[in-house]
Coordinates of C-alpha atoms in Angstrom, one line a residue:
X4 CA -32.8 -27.7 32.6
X5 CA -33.2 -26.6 28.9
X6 CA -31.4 -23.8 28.2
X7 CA -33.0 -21.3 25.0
X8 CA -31.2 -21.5 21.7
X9 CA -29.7 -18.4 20.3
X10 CA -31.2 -16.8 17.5
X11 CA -30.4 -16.8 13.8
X12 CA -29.6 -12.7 14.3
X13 CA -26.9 -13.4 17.2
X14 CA -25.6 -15.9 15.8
X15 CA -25.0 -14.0 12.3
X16 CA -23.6 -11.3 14.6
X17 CA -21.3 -13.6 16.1
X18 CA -20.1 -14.8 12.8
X19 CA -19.6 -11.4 11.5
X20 CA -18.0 -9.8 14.4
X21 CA -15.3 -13.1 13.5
X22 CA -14.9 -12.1 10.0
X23 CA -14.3 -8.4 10.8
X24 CA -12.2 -9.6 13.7
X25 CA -10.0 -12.0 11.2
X26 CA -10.0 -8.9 8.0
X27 CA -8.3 -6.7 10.9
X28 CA -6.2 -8.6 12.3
X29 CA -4.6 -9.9 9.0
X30 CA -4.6 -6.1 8.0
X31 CA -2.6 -5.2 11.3
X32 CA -0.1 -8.4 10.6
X33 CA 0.5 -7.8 7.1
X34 CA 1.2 -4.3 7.9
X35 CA -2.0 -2.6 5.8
X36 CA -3.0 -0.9 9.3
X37 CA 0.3 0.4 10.9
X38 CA 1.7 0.7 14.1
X39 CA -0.2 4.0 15.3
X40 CA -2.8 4.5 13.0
X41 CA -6.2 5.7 14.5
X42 CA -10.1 5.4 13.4
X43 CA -13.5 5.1 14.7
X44 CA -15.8 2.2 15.0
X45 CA -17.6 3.9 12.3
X46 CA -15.2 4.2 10.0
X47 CA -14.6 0.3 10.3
X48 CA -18.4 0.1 9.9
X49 CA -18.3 2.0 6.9
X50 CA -15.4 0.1 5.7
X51 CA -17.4 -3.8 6.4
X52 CA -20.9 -2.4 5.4
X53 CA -21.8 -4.1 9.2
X54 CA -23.1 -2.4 12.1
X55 CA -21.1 -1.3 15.1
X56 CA -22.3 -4.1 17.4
X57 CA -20.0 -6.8 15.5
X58 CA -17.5 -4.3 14.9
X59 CA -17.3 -3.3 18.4
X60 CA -17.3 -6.8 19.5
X61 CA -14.4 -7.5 17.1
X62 CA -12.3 -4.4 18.0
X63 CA -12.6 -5.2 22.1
X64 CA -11.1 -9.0 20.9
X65 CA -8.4 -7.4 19.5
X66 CA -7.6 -5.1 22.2
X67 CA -7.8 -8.3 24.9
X68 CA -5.2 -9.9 22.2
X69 CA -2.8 -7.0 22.5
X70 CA -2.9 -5.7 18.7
X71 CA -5.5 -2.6 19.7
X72 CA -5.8 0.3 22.3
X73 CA -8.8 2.5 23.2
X74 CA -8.0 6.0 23.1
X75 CA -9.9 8.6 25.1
X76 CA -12.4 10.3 22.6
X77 CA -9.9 9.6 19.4
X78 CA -11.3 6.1 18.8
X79 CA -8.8 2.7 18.7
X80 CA -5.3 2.8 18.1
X81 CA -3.2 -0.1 16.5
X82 CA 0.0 -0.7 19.2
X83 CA 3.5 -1.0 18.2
X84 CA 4.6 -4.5 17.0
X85 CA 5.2 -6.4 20.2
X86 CA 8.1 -8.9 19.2
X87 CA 8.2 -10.0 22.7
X88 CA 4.6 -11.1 22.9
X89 CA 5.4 -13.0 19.8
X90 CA 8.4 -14.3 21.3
X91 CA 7.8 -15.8 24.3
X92 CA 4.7 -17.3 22.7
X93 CA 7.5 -19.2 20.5
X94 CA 9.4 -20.2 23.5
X95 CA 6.4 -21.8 25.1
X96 CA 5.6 -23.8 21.7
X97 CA 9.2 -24.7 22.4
X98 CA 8.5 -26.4 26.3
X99 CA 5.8 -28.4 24.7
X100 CA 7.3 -29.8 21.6
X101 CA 10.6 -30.6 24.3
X102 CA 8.0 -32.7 26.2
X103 CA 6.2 -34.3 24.0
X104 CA 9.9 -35.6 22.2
X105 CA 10.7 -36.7 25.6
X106 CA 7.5 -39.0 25.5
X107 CA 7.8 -39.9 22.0
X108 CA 11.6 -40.7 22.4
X109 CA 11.2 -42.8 26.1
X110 CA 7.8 -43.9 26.3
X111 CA 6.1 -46.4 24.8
X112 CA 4.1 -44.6 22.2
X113 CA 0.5 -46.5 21.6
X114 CA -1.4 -47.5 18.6
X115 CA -2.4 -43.9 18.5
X116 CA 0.6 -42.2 18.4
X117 CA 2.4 -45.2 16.2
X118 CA -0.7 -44.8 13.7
X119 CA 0.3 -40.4 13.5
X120 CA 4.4 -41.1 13.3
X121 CA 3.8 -43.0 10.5
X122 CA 1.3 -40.7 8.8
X123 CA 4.2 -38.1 9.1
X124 CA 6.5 -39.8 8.2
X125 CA 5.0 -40.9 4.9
X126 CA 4.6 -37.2 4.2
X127 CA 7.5 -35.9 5.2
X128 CA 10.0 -38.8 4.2
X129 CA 10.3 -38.5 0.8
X130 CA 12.7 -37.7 -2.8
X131 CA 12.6 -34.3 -3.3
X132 CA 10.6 -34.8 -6.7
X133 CA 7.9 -35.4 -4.3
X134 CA 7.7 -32.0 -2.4
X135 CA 5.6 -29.0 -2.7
X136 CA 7.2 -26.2 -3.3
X137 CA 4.0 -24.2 -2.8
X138 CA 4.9 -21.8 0.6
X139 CA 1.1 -21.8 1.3
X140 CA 0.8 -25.3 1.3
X141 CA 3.9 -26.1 3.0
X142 CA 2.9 -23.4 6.0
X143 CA -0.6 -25.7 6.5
X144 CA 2.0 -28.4 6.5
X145 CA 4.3 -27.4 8.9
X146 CA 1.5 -26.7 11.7
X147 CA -0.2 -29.7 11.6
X148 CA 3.3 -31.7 11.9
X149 CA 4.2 -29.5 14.8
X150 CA 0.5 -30.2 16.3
X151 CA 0.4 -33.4 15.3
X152 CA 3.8 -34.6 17.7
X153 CA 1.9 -32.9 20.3
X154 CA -1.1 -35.1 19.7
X155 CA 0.8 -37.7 20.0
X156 CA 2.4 -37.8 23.3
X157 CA -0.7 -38.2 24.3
X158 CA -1.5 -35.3 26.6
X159 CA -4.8 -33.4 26.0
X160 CA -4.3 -30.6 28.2
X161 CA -0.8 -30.1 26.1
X162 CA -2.2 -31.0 22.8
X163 CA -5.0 -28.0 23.7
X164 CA -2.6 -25.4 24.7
X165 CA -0.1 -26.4 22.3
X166 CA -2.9 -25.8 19.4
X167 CA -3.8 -22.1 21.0
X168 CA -0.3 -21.2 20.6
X169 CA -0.5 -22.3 17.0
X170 CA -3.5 -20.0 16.5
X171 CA -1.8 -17.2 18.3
X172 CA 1.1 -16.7 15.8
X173 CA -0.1 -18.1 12.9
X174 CA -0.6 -15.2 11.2
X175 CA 3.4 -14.0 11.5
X176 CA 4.5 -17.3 11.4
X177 CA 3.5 -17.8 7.9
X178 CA 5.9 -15.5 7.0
X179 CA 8.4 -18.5 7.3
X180 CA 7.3 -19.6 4.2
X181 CA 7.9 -17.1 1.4
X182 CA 11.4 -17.8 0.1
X183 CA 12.4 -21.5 -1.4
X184 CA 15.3 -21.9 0.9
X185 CA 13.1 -22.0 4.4
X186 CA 11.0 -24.7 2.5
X187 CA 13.8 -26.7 1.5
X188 CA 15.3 -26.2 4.8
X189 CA 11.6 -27.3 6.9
X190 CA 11.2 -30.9 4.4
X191 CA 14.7 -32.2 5.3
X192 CA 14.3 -31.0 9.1
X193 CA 11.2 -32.7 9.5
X194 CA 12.2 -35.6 7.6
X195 CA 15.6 -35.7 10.4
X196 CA 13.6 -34.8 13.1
X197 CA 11.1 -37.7 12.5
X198 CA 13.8 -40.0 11.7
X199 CA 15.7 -39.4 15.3
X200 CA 12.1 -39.7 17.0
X201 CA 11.6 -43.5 15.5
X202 CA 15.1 -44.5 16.7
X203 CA 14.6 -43.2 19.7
X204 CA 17.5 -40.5 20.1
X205 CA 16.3 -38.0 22.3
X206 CA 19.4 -35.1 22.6
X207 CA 19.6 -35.1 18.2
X208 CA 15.6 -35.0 17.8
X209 CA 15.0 -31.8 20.8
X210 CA 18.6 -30.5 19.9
X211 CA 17.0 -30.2 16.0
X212 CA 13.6 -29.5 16.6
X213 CA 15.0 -26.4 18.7
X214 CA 17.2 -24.9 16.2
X215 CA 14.5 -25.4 13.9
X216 CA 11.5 -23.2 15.6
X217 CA 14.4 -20.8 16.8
X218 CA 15.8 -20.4 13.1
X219 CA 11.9 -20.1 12.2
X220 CA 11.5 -17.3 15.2
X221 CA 14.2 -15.4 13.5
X222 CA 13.1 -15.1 10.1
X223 CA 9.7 -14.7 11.2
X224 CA 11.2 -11.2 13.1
X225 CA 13.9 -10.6 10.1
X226 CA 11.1 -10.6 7.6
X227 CA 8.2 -8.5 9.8
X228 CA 10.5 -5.8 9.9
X229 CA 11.2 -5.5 6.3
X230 CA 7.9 -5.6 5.4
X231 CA 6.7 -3.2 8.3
X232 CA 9.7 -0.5 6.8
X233 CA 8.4 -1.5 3.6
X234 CA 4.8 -0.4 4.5
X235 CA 5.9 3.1 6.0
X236 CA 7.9 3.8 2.9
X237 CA 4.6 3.3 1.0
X238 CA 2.9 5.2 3.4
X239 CA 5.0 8.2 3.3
X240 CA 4.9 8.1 -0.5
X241 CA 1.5 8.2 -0.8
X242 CA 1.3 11.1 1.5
X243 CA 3.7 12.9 -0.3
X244 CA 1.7 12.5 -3.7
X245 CA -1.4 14.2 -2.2
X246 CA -1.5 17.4 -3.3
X247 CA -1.6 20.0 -0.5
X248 CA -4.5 22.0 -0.3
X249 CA -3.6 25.9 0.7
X250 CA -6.8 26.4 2.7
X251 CA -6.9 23.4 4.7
X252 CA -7.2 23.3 8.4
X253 CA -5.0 21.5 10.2
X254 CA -6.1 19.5 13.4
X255 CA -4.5 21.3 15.7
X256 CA -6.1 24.7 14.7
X257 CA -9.7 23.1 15.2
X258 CA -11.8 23.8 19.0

């Protein structure tokens, strides 16, 4: 059986309704779109000079990730921050990473998995003089060592799942990375934690790792609510500069 190709057109679609999906996404996360703000496909049309096919496409996404709602005939809605969505999706990332330490720490790790300790350790392992202090670069960092101890305990299915989580919260979890301390604090835990894996101590390398994606979990939450007040502030100032206009109609007075 030979199955038809798709064409150039869906496949530009495709690839459009991804950027549009990615621009509103980081818009919602970053706080540019706020907790109950409304608008039309149109307007986000309007707004990405794209038709309403990708849009549409993008906005239904976002609604099965749990960031939009449909409302009846007043267009999409962005929900309320769900902290517990985000959350739980950290405690998961925890079960895995616990696993694949157990593996790492009591298994005989193969060529494979020898081969990406040492990588890691090469990058993590070192003076200070040698770190980044950039908090974008350190973020991409972080991920791929997380994924990366994953990969090597050898699992697929866990390296898979493990990787969706990643792509799940990656958009708060870079939050982690704005202030100096966190990235001093994520070198010389990933240096101990790799360090406990390669003598085998079990208890100190899941007792660190833990404290280390629950102290990220809370900033992650400390700072999201900072910047969402932040964003609210802004948007009532910028309400409060528009000047009123005597004959306007307000919403509720129109049939």
């Amino acid at each position: 059986m030979q199955l038809s190709q798709p064409s150039n057109t869906a496949a530009r679609r495709e690839n459009l309704a991804e950027r549009i999906h990615a621009r509103l996404k980081e818009d919602i996360l970053s706080f540019r779109l706020l907790p109950g703000d409304r608008f039309s496909e149109g307007e986000i049309a309007a707004r990405m000079n794209a038709s309403r096919t990708p849009v549409r496409q993008a906005l239904y996404q976002l609604e099965r990730e749990g960031y939009l709602e449909v409302r009846f005939r007043s267009g999409w809605q962005v929900r309320s921050f769900d902290f517990t969505r985000f959350e739980e999706l950290y405690d998961l990332r925890i079960v895995l990473e616990m696993e694949a330490l157990r593996r790492l720490c009591t298994g005989q790790p193969g060529t494979a998995a020898e081969h990406i300790l040492k990588t890691l350790h090469d990058t993590w392992c070192v003076a200070p003089a040698l770190r980044t202090g950039d908090g974008q670069q350190v973020f991409v960092m972080d991920e791929h060592f997380h994924c990366q101890l994953v990969e090597a305990a050898g699992n697929g299915e866990m390296t898979r799942l493990h990787a969706e989580i990643c792509e799940r919260i990656r958009v708060v979890r870079k939050l982690d990375f704005e202030r100096a301390e966190r990235l001093d604090k994520t070198w010389e835990e990933h240096g101990q934690i790799l360090r406990h894996i390669r003598a085998g101590e079990l208890q100190q390398a899941q007792h660190l790792l833990t404290a280390h994606i629950e102290a990220s979990k809370a900033e992650v939450r400390k700072v999201t609510l900072h910047k969402l007040q932040q964003a609210r502030q802004r948007a009532l100032q910028a309400a409060d500069s528009v000047p009123s206009t005597p004959n306007a109609v307000c919403p509720s007075d129109t049939h």
